[in-house]
PDB file of C-alpha atoms in Angstrom:
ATOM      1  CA  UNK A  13       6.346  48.495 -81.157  1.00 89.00           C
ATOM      2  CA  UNK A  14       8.633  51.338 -80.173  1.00 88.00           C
ATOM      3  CA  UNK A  15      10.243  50.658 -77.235  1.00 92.00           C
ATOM      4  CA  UNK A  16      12.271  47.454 -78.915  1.00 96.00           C
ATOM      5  CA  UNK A  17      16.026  46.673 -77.948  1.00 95.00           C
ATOM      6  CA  UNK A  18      18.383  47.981 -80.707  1.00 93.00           C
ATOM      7  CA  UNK A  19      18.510  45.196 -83.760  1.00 93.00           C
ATOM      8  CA  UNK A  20      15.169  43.993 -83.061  1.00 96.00           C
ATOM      9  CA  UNK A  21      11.597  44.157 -84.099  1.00 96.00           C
ATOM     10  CA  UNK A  22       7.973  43.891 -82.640  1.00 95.00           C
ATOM     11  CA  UNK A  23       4.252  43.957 -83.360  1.00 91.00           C
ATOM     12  CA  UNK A  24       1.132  43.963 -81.153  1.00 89.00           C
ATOM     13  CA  UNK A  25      -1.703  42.622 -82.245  1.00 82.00           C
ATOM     14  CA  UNK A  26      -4.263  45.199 -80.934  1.00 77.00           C
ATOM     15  CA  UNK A  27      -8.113  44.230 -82.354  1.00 77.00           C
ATOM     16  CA  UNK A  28      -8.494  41.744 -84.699  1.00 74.00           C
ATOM     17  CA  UNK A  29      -5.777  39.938 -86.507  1.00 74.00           C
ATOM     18  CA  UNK A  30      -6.982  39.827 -90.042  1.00 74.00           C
ATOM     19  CA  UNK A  31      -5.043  38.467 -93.033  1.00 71.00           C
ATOM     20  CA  UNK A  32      -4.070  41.373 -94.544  1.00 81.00           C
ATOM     21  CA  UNK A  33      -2.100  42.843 -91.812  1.00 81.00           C
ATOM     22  CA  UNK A  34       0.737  40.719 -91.777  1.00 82.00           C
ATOM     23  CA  UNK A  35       1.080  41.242 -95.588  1.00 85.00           C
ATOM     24  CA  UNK A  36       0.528  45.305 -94.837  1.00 89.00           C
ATOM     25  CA  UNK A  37       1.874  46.014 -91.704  1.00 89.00           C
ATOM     26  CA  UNK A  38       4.581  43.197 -90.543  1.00 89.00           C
ATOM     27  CA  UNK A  39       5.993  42.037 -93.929  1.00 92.00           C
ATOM     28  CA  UNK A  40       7.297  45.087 -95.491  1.00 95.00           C
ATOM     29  CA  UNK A  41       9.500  45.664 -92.017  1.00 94.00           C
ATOM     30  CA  UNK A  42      10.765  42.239 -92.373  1.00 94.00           C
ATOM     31  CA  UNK A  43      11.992  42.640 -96.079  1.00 95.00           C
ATOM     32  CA  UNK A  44      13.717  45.921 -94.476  1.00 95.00           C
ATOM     33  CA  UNK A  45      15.445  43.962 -92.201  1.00 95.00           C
ATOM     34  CA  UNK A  46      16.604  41.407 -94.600  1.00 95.00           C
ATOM     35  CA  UNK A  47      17.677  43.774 -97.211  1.00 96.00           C
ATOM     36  CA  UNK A  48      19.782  45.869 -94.538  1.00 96.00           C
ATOM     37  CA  UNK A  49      21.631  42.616 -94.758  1.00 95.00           C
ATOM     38  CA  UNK A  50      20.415  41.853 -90.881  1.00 94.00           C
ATOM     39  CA  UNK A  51      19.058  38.920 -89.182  1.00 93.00           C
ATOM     40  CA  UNK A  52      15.688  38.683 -87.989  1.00 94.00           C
ATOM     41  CA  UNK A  53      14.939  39.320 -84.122  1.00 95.00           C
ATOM     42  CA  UNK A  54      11.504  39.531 -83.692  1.00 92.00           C
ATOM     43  CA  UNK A  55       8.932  39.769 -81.131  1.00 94.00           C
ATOM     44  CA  UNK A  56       5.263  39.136 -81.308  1.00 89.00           C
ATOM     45  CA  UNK A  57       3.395  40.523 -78.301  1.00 89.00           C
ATOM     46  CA  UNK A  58      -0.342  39.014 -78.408  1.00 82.00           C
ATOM     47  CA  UNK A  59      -1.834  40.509 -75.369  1.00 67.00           C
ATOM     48  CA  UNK A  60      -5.008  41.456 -73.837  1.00 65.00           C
ATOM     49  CA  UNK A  61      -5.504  44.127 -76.748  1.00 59.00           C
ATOM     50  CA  UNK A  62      -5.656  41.160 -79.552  1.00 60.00           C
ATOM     51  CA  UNK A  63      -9.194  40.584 -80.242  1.00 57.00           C
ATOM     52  CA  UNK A  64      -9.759  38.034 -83.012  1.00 60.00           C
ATOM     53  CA  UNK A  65      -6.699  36.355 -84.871  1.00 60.00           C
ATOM     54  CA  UNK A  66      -8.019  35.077 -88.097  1.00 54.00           C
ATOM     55  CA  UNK A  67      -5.864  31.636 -89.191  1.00 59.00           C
ATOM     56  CA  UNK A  68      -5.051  32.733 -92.792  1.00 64.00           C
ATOM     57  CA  UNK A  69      -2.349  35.199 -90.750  1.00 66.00           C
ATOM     58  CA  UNK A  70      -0.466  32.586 -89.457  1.00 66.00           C
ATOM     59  CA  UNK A  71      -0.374  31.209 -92.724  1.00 70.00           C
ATOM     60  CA  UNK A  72       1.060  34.030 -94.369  1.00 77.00           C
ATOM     61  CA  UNK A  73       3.176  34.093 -91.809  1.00 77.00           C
ATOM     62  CA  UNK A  74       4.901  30.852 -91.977  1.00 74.00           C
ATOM     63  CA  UNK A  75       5.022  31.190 -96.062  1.00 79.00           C
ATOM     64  CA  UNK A  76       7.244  34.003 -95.359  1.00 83.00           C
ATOM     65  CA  UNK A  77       9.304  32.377 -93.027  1.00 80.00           C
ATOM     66  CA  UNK A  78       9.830  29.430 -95.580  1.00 78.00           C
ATOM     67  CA  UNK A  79      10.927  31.798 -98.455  1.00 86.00           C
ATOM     68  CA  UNK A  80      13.309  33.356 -96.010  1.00 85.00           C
ATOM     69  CA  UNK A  81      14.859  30.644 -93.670  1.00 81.00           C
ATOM     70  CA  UNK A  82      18.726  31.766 -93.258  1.00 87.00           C
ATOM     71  CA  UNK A  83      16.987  35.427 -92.790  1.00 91.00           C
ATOM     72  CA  UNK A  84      15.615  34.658 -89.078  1.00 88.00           C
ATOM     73  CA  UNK A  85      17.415  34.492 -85.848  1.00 92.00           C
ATOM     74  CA  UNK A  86      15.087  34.933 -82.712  1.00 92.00           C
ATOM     75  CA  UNK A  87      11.581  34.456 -82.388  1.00 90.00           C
ATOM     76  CA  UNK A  88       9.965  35.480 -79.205  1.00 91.00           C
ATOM     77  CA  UNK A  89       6.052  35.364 -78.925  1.00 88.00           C
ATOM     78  CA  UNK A  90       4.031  36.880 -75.994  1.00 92.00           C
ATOM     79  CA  UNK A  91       0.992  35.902 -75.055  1.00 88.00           C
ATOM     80  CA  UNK A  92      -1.274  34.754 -72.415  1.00 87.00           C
ATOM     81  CA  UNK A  93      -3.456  32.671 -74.726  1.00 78.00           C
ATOM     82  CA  UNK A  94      -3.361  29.336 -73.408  1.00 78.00           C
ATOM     83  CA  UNK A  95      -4.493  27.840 -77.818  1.00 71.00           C
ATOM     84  CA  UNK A  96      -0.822  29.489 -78.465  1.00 72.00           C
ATOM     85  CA  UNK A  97       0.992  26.628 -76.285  1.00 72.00           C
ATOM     86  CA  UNK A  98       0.533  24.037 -78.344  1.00 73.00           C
ATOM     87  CA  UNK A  99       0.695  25.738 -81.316  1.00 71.00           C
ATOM     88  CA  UNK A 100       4.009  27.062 -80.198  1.00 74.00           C
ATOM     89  CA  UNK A 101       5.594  23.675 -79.914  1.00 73.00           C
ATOM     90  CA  UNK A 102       4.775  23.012 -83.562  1.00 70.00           C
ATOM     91  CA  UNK A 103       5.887  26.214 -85.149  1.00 70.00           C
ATOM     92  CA  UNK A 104       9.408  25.822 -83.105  1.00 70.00           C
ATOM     93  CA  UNK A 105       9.877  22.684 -85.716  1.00 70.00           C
ATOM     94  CA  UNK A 106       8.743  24.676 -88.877  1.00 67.00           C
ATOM     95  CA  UNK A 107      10.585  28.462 -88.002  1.00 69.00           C
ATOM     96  CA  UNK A 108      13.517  28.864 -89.030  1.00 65.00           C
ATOM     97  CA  UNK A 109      15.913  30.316 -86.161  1.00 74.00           C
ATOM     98  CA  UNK A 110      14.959  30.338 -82.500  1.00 85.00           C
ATOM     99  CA  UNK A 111      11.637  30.747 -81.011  1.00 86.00           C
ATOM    100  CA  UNK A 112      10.322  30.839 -77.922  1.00 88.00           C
ATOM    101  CA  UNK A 113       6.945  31.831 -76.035  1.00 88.00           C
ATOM    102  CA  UNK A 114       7.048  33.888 -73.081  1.00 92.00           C
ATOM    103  CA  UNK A 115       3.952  34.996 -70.618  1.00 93.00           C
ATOM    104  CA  UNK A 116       2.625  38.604 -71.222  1.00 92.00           C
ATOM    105  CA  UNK A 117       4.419  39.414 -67.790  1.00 95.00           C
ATOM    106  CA  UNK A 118       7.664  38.548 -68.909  1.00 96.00           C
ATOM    107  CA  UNK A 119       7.626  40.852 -72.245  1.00 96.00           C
ATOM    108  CA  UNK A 120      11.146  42.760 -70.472  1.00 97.00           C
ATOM    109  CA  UNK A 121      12.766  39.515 -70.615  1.00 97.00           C
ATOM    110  CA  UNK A 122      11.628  38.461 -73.767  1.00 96.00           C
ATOM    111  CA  UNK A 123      13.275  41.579 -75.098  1.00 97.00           C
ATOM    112  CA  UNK A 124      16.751  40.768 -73.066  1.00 97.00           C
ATOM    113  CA  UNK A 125      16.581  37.482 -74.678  1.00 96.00           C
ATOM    114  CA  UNK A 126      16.238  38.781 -78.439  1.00 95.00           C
ATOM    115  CA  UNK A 127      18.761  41.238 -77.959  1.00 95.00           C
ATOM    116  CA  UNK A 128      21.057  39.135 -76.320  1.00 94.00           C
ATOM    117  CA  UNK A 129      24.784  38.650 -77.844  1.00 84.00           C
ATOM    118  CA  UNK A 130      24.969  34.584 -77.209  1.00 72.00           C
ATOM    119  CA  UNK A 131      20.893  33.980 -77.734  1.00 53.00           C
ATOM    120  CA  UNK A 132      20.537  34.197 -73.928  1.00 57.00           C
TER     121      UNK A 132
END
């Protein structure tokens, strides 16, 4: 995503989700971020462009998380899928940092919140 707050990331998942794309598309921004020595403040927006989201993603998702625990700050997720509640709760436990899930119509103030100074 391009219109991000300064210090922070994002991705939309636009089609389907596939395996692969974290690996291609999400990870090598991530290892930017940790090698410019900064802290990871990122924002997942899964909105009414995601199609499929295969569960091998996720996966590789949380292994990278895991190798890189001290490396993530913020968290935010977007989404209007009602499976991602749940699922939400759970990965709160296992990633590292903060995360939290926001409603596709709060996507402004899930950027205020990553870019906030004191975590908002």
């Amino acid at each position: 995503m391009r219109d991000m707050p300064a210090g922070t990331v994002g991705f939309e998942a636009i089609g389907k989700v596939e395996d692969d794309d974290f690996e291609h598309a999400v990870e090598p921004v991530l290892r930017g971020e940790i090698a410019a020595g900064r802290k990871i403040r990122l924002l997942y927006l899964l909105g009414a462009e995601m199609g499929e989201y295969e569960g091998d993603t996720l996966t590789e998702e949380m292994q990278f998380a895991v190798r890189h625990p001290s490396a993530y700050e913020r968290v935010a997720v977007v989404s209007d899928e009602d499976w991602l509640r749940p699922a939400l709760r759970v990965l709160s436990v296992l990633v590292p940092g903060q995360l939290r899930g926001y409603p596709v119509a709060q996507l402004p103030r899930a950027k205020e919140w990553l870019a906030a100074a004191d975590g908002g």
